[in-house]
Short mmCIF file of N, CA and C in Angstrom, two decimals:
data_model
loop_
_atom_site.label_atom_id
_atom_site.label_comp_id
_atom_site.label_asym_id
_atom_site.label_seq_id
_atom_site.Cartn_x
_atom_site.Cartn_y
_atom_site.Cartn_z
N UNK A 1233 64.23 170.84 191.38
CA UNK A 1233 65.16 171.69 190.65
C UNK A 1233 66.42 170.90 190.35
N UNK A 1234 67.11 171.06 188.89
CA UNK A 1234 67.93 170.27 188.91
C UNK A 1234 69.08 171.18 189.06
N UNK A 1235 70.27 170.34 189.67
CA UNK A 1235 71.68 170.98 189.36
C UNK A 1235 72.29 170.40 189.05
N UNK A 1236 72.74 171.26 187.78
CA UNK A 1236 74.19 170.46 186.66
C UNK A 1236 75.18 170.03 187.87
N UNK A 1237 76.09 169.08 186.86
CA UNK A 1237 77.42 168.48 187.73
C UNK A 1237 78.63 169.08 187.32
N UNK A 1238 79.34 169.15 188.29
CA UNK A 1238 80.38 169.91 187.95
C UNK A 1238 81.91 168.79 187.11
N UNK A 1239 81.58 167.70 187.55
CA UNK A 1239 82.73 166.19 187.78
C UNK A 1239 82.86 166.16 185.91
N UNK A 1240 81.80 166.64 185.01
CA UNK A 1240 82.15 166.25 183.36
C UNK A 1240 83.21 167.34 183.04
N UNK A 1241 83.11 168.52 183.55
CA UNK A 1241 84.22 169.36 183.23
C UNK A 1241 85.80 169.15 183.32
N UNK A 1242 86.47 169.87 182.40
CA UNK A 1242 88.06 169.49 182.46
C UNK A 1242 88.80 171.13 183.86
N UNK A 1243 89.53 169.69 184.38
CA UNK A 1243 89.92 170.37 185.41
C UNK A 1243 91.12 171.18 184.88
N UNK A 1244 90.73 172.57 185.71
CA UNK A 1244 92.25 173.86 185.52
C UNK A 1244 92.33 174.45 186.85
N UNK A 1245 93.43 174.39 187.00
CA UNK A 1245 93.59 175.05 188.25
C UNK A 1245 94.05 176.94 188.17
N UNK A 1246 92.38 176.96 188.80
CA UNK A 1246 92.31 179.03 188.67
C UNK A 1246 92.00 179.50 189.85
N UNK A 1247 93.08 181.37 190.41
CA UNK A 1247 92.37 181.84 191.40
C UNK A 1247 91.20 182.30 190.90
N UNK A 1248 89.87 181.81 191.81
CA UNK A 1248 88.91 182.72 191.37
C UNK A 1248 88.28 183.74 192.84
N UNK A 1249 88.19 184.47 192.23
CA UNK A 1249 87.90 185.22 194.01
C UNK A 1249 86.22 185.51 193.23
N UNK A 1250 85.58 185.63 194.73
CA UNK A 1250 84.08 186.22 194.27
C UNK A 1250 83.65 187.10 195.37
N UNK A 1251 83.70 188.18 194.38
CA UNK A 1251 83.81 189.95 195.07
C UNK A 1251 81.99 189.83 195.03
N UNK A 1252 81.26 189.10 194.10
CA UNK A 1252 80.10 189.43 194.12
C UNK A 1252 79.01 188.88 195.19
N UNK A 1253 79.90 187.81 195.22
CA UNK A 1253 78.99 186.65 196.39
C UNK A 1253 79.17 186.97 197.81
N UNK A 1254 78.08 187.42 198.34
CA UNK A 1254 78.82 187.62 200.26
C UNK A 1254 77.22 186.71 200.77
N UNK A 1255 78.27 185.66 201.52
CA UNK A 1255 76.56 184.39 202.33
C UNK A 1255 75.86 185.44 202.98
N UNK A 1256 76.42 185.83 204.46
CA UNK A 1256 75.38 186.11 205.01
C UNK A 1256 76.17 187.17 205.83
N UNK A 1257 75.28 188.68 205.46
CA UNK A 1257 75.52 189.49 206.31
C UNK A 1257 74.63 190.50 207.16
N UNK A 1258 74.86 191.15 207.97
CA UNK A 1258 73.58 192.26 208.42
C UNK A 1258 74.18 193.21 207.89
N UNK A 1259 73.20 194.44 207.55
CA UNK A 1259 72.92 195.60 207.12
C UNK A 1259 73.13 196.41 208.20
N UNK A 1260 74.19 197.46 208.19
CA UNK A 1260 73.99 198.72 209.40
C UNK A 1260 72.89 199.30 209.68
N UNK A 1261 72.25 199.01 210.97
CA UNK A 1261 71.22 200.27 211.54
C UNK A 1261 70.12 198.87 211.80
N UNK A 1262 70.14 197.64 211.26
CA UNK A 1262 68.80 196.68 210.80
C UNK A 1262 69.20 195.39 212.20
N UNK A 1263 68.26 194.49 212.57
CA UNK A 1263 68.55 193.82 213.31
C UNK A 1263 68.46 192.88 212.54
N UNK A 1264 67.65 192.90 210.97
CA UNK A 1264 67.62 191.34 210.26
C UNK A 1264 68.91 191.08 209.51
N UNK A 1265 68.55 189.17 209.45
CA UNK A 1265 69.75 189.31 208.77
C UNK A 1265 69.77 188.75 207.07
N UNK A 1266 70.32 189.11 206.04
CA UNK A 1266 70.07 188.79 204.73
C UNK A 1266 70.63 187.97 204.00
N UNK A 1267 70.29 187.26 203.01
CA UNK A 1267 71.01 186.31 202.22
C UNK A 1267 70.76 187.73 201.10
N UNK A 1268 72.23 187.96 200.63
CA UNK A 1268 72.30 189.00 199.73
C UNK A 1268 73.06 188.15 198.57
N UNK A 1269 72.83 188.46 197.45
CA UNK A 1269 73.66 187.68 196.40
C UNK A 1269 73.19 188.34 195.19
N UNK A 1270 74.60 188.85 195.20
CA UNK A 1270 74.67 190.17 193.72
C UNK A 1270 75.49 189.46 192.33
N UNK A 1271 74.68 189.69 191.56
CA UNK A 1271 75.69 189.67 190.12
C UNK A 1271 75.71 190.64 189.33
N UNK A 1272 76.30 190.67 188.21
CA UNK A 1272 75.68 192.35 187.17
C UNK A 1272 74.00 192.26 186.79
N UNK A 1273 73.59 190.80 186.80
CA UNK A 1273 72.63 191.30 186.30
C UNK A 1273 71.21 191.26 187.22
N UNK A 1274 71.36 190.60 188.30
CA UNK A 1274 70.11 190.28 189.08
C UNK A 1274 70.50 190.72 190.64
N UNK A 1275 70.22 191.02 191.52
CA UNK A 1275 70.30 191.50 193.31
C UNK A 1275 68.83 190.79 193.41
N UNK A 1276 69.51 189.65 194.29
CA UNK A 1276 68.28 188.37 195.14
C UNK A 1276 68.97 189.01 196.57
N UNK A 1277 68.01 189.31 197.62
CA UNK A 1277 68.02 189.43 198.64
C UNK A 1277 67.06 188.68 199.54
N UNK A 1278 67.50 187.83 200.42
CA UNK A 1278 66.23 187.34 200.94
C UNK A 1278 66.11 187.73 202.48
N UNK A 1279 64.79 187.74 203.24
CA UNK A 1279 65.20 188.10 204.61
C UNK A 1279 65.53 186.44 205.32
N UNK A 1280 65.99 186.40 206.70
CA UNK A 1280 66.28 185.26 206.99
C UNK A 1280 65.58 185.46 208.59
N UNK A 1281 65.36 184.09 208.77
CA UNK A 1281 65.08 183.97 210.62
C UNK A 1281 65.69 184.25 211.19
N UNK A 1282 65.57 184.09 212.84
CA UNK A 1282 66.13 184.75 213.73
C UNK A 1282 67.73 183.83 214.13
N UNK A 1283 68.61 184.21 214.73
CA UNK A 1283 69.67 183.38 214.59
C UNK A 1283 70.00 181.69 214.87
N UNK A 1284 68.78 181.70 215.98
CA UNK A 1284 68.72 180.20 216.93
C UNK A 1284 67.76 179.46 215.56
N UNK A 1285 67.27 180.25 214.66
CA UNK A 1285 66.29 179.04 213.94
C UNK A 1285 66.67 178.99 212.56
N UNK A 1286 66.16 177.66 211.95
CA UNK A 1286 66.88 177.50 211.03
C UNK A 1286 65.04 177.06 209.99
N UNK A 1287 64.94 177.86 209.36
CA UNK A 1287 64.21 178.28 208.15
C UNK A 1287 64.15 177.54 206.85
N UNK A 1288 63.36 176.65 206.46
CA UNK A 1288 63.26 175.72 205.04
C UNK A 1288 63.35 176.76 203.74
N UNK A 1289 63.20 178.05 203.73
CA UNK A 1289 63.32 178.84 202.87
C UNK A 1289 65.23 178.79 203.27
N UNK A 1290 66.01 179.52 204.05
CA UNK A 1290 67.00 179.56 204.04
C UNK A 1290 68.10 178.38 203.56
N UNK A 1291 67.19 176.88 203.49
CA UNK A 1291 67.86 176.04 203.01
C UNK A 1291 67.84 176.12 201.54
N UNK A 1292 66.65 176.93 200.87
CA UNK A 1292 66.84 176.45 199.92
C UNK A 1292 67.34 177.64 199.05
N UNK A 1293 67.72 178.57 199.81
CA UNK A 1293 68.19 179.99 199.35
C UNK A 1293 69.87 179.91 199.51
N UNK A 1294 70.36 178.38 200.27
CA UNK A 1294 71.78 178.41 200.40
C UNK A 1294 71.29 177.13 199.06
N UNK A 1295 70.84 176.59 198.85
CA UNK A 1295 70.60 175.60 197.54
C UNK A 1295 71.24 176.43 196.42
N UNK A 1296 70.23 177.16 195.98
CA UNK A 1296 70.11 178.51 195.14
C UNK A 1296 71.39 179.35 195.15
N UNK A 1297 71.99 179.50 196.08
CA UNK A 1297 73.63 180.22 196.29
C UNK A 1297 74.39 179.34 195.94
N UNK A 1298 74.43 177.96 196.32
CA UNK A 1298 75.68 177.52 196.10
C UNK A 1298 75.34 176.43 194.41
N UNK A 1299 74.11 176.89 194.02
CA UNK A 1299 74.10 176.23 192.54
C UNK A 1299 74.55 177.54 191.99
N UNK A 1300 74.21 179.37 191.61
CA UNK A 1300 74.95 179.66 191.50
C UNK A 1300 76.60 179.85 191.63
N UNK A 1301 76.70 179.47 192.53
CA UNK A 1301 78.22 179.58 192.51
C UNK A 1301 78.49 178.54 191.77
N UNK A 1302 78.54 177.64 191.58
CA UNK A 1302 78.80 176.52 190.48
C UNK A 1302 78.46 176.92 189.09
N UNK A 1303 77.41 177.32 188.95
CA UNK A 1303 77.52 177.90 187.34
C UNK A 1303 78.47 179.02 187.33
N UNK A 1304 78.70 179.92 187.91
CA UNK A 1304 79.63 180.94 188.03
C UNK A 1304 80.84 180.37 187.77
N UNK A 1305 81.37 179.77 188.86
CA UNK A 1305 82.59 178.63 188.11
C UNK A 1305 82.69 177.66 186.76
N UNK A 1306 81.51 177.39 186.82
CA UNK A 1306 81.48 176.46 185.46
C UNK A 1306 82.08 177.53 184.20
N UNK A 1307 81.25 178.53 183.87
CA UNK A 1307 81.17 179.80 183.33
C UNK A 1307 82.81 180.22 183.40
N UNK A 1308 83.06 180.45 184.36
CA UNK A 1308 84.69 181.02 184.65
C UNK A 1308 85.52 179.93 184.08
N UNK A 1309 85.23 178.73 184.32
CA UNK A 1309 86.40 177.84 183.76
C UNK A 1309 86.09 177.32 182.56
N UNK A 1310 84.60 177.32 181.88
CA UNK A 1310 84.64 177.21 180.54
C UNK A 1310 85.41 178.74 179.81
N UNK A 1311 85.24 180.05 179.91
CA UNK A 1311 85.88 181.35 179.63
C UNK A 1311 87.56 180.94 179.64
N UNK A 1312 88.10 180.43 180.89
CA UNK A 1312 89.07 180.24 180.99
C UNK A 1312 89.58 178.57 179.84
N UNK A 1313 89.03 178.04 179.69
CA UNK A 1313 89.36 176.78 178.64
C UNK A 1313 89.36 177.16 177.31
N UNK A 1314 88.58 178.16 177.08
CA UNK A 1314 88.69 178.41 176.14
C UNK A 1314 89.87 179.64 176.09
N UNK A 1315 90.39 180.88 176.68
CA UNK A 1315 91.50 181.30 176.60
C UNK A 1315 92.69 180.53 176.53
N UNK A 1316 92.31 179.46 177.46
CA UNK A 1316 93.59 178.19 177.02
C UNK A 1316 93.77 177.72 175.49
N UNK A 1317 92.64 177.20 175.36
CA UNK A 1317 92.71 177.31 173.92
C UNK A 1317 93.21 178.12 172.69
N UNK A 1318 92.93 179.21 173.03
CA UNK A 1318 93.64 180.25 172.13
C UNK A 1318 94.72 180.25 172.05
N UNK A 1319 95.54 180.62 173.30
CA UNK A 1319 96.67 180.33 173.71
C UNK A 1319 97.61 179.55 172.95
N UNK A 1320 96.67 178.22 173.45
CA UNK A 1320 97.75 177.10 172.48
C UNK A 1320 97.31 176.77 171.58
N UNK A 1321 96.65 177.38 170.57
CA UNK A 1321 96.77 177.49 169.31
C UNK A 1321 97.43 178.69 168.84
N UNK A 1322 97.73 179.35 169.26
CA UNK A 1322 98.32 180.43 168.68
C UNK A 1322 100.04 179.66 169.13
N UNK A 1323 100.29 178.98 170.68
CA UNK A 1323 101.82 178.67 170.91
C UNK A 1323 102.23 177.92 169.66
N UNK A 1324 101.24 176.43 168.92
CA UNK A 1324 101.35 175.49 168.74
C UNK A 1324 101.66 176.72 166.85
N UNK A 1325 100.78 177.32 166.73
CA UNK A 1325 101.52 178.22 165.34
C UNK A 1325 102.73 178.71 165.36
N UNK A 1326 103.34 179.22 166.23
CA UNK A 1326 104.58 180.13 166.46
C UNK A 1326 105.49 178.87 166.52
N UNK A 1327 105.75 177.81 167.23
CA UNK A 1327 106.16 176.72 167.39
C UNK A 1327 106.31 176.22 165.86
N UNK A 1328 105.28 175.76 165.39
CA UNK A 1328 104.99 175.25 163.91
C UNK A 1328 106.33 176.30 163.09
N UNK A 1329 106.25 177.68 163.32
CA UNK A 1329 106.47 178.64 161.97
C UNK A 1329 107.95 178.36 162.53
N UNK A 1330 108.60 178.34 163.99
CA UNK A 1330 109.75 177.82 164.24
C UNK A 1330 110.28 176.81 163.64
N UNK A 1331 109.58 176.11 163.96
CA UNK A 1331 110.24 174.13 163.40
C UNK A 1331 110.77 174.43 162.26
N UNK A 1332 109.70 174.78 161.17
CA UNK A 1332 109.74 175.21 160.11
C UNK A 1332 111.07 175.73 159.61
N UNK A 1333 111.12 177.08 159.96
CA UNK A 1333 112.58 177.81 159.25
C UNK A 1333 113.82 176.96 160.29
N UNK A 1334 113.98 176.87 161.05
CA UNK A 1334 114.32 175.82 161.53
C UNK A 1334 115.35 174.42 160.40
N UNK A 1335 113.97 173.63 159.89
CA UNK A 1335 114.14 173.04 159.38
C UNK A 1335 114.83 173.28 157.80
N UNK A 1336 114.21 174.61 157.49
CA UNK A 1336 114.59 174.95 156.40
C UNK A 1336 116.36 175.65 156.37
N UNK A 1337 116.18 175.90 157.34
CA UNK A 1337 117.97 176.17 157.77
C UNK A 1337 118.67 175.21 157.25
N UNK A 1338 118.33 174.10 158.28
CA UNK A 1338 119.14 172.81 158.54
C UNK A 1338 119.25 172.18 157.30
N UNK A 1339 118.33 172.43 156.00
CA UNK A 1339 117.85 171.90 154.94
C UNK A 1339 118.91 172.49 154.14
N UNK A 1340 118.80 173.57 154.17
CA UNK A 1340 119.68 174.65 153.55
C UNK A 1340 121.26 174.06 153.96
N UNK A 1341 122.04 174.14 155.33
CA UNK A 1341 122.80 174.00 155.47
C UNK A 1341 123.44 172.64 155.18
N UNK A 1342 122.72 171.69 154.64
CA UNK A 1342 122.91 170.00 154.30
C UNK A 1342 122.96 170.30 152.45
N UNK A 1343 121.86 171.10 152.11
CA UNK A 1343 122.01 170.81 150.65
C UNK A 1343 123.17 171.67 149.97
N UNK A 1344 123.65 172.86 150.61
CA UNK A 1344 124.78 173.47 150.12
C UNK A 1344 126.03 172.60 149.71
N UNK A 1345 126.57 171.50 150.99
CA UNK A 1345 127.40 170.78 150.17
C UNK A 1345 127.38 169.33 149.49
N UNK A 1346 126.40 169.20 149.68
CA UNK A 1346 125.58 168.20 148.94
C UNK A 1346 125.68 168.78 147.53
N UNK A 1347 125.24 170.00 147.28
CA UNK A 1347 125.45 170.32 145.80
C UNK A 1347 126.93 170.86 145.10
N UNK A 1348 127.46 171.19 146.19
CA UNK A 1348 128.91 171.60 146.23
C UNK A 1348 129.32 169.94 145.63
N UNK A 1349 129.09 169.00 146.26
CA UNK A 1349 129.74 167.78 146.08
C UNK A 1349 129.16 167.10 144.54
N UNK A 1350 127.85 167.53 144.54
CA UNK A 1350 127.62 167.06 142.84
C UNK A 1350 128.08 167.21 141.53
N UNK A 1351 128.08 168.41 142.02
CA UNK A 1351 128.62 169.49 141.14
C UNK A 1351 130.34 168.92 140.50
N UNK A 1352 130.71 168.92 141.56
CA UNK A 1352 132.25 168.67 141.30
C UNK A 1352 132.48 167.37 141.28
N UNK A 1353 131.22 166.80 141.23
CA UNK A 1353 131.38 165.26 140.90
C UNK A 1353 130.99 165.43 139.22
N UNK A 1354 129.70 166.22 138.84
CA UNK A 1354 129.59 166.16 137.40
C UNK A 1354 130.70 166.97 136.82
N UNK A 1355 131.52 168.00 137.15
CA UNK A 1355 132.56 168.28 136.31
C UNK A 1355 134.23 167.28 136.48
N UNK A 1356 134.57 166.39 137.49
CA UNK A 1356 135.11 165.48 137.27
C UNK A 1356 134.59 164.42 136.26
N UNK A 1357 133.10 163.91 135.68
CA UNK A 1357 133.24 163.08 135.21
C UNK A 1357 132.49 163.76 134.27
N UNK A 1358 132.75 164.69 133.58
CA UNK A 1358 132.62 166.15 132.46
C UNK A 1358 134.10 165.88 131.95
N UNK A 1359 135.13 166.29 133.12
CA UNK A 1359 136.72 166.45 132.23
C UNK A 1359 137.08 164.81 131.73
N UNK A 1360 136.44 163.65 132.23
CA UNK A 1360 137.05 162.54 132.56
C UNK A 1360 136.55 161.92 130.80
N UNK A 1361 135.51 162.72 130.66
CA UNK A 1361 134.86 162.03 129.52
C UNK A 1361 135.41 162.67 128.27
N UNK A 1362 135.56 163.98 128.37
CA UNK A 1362 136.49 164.85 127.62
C UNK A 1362 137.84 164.65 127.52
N UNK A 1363 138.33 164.14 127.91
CA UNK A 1363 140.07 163.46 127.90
C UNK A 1363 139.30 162.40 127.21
N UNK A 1364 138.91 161.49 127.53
CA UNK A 1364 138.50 160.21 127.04
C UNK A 1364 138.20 160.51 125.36
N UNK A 1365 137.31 161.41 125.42
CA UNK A 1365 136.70 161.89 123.58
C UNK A 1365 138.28 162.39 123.13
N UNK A 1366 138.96 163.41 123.48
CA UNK A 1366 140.51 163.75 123.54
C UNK A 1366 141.30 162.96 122.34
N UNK A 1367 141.14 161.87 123.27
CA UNK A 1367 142.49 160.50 123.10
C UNK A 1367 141.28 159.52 122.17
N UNK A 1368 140.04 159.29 122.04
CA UNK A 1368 139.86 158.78 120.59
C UNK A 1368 139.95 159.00 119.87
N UNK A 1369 139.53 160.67 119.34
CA UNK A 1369 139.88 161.27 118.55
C UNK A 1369 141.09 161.49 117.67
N UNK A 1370 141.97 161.57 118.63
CA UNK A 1370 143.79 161.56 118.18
C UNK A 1370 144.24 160.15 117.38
N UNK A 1371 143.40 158.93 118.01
CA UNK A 1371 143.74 157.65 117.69
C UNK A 1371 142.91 158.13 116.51
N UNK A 1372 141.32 157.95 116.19
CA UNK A 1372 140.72 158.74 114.59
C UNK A 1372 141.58 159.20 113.84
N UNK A 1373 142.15 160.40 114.11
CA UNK A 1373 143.01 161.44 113.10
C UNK A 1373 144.35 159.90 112.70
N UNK A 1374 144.94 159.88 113.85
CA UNK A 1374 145.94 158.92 113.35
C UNK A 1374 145.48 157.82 112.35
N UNK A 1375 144.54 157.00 112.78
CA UNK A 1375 143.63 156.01 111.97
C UNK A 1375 143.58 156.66 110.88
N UNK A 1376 143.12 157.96 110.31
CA UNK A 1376 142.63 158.31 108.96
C UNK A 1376 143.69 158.77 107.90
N UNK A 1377 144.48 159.32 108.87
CA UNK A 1377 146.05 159.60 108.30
C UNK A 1377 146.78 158.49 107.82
N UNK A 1378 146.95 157.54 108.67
CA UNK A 1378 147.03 156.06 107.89
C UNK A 1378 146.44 155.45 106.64
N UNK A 1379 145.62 155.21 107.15
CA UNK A 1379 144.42 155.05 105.76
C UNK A 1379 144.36 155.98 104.48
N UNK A 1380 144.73 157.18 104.94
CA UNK A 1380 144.66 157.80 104.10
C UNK A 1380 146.21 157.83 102.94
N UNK A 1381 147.04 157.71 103.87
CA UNK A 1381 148.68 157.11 103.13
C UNK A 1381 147.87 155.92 102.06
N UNK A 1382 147.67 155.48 102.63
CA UNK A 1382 147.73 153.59 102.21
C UNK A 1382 146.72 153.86 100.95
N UNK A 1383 145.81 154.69 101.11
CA UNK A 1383 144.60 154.63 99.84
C UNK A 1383 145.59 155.84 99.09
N UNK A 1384 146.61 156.33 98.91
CA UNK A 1384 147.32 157.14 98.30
C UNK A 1384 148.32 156.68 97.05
N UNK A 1385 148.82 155.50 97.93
CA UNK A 1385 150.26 154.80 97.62
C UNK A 1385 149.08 153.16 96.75
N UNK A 1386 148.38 153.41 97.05
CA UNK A 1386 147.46 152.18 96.45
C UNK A 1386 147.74 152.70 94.82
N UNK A 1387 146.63 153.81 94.98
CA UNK A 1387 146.06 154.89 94.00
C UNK A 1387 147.42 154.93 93.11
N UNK A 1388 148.49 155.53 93.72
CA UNK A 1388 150.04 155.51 92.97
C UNK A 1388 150.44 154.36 92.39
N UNK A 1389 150.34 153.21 93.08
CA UNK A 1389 150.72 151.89 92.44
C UNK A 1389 149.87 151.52 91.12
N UNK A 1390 148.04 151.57 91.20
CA UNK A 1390 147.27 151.63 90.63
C UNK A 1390 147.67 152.13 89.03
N UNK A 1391 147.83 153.86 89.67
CA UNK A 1391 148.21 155.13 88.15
C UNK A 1391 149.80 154.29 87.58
N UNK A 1392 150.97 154.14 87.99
CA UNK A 1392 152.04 153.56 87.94
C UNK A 1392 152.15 152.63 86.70
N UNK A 1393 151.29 151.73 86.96
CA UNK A 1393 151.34 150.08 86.25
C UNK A 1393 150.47 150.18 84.99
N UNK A 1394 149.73 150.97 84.95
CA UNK A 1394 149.15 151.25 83.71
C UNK A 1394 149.36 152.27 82.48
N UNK A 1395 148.73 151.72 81.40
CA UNK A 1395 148.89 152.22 80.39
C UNK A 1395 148.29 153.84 80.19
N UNK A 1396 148.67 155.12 79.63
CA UNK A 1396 148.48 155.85 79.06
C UNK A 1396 147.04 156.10 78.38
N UNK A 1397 146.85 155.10 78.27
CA UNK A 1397 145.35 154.94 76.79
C UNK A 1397 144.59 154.69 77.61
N UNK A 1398 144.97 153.69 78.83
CA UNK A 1398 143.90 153.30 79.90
C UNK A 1398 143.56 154.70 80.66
N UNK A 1399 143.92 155.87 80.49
CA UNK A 1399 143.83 156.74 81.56
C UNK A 1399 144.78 157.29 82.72
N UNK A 1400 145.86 156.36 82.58
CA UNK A 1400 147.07 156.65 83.16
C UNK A 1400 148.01 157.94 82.96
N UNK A 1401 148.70 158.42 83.49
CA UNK A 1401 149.87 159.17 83.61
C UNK A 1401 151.12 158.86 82.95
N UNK A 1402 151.91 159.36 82.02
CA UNK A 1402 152.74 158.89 81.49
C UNK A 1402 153.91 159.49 82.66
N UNK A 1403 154.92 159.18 83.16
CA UNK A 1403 155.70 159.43 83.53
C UNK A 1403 157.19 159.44 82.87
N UNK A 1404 156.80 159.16 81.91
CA UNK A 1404 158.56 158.68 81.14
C UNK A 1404 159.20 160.20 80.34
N UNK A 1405 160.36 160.83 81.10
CA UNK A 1405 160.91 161.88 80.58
C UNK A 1405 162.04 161.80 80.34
N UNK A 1406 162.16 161.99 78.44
CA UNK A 1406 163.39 162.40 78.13
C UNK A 1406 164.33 163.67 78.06
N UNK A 1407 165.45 163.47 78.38
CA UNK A 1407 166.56 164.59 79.06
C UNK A 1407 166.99 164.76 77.73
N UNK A 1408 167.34 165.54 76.91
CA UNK A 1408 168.30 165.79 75.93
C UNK A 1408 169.30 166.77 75.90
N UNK A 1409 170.63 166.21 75.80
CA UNK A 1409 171.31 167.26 75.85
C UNK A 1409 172.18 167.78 74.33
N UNK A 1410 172.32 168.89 73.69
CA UNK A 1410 172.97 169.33 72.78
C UNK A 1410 173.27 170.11 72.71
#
């Protein structure tokens, strides 16, 4: 008969009590004595020898007891590994959804003046460029106002010096008085 090993399993440290397992007891009213071993689903009872002797069946009926009890534990602490499991997958989510807003706080509370600071960096160099357009402009108007004298007084000199017949302006007025 083989029995699994217990040494591949991951160790947890659990109370386990076993209400179901009792080695060896007598029965009220009986002089024998029994290897009783209850679970939900099976009652093995065996009878046993007398107290001074020791019985090759009873060895192998404490075989049989104490390989159940090892699957029983195995059983209990795989049940229990796996509630661990749950556990910390469900801690390792709640944790996660923490970090998270968390982070998004901290995210939040960094980019507020971070944009506060852009901001008033693009409308400093918004007004800076607008003064700048400002004051070319003014120099333009001045520039064209100039130019515009000078192509005036040209134009005047131009009309001035010429003849009448050419298209010119006569300017010559006589005053008479009588």
């Amino acid at each position: 008969m083989h029995i699994p090993s217990v040494d591949r399993l991951p160790t947890i440290s659990l109370q386990i009590t076993f209400k179901d397992i009792r080695p060896l007891w007598k029965p009220k009213g009986t002089n024998r004595r029994f290897l009783v071993f209850s679970s939900q689903q099976k009652v093995l009872s065996l009878p046993l020898a007398a107290s001074g002797e020791k019985d090759p069946s009873s060895k192998s009926a404490v075989a049989i007891q104490s390989w159940w009890r090892g699957a029983l534990i195995r059983r209990t602490v795989r049940q229990a590994t796996l509630c661990v499991l749950v556990i910390q997958r469900w801690w390792r989510r709640v944790s996660f959804r923490r970090r998270e807003e968390r982070q998004g706080r901290a995210l939040a509370l960094y980019v507020r003046p971070v944009r506060a600071a852009v901001l008033l960096q693009a409308l400093v160099r918004m007004w800076r460029a607008r003064s700048q357009y400002k004051k070319y402009q003014k120099a333009v108007l001045v520039i064209q106002h100039k130019w515009r004298q000078h192509a005036c007084r040209r134009e005047s000199v131009v009309f001035a010096g010429s003849d009448p017949a050419a298209g010119g302006v006569d300017v010559n007025i006589e005053i008479i008085i009588g």
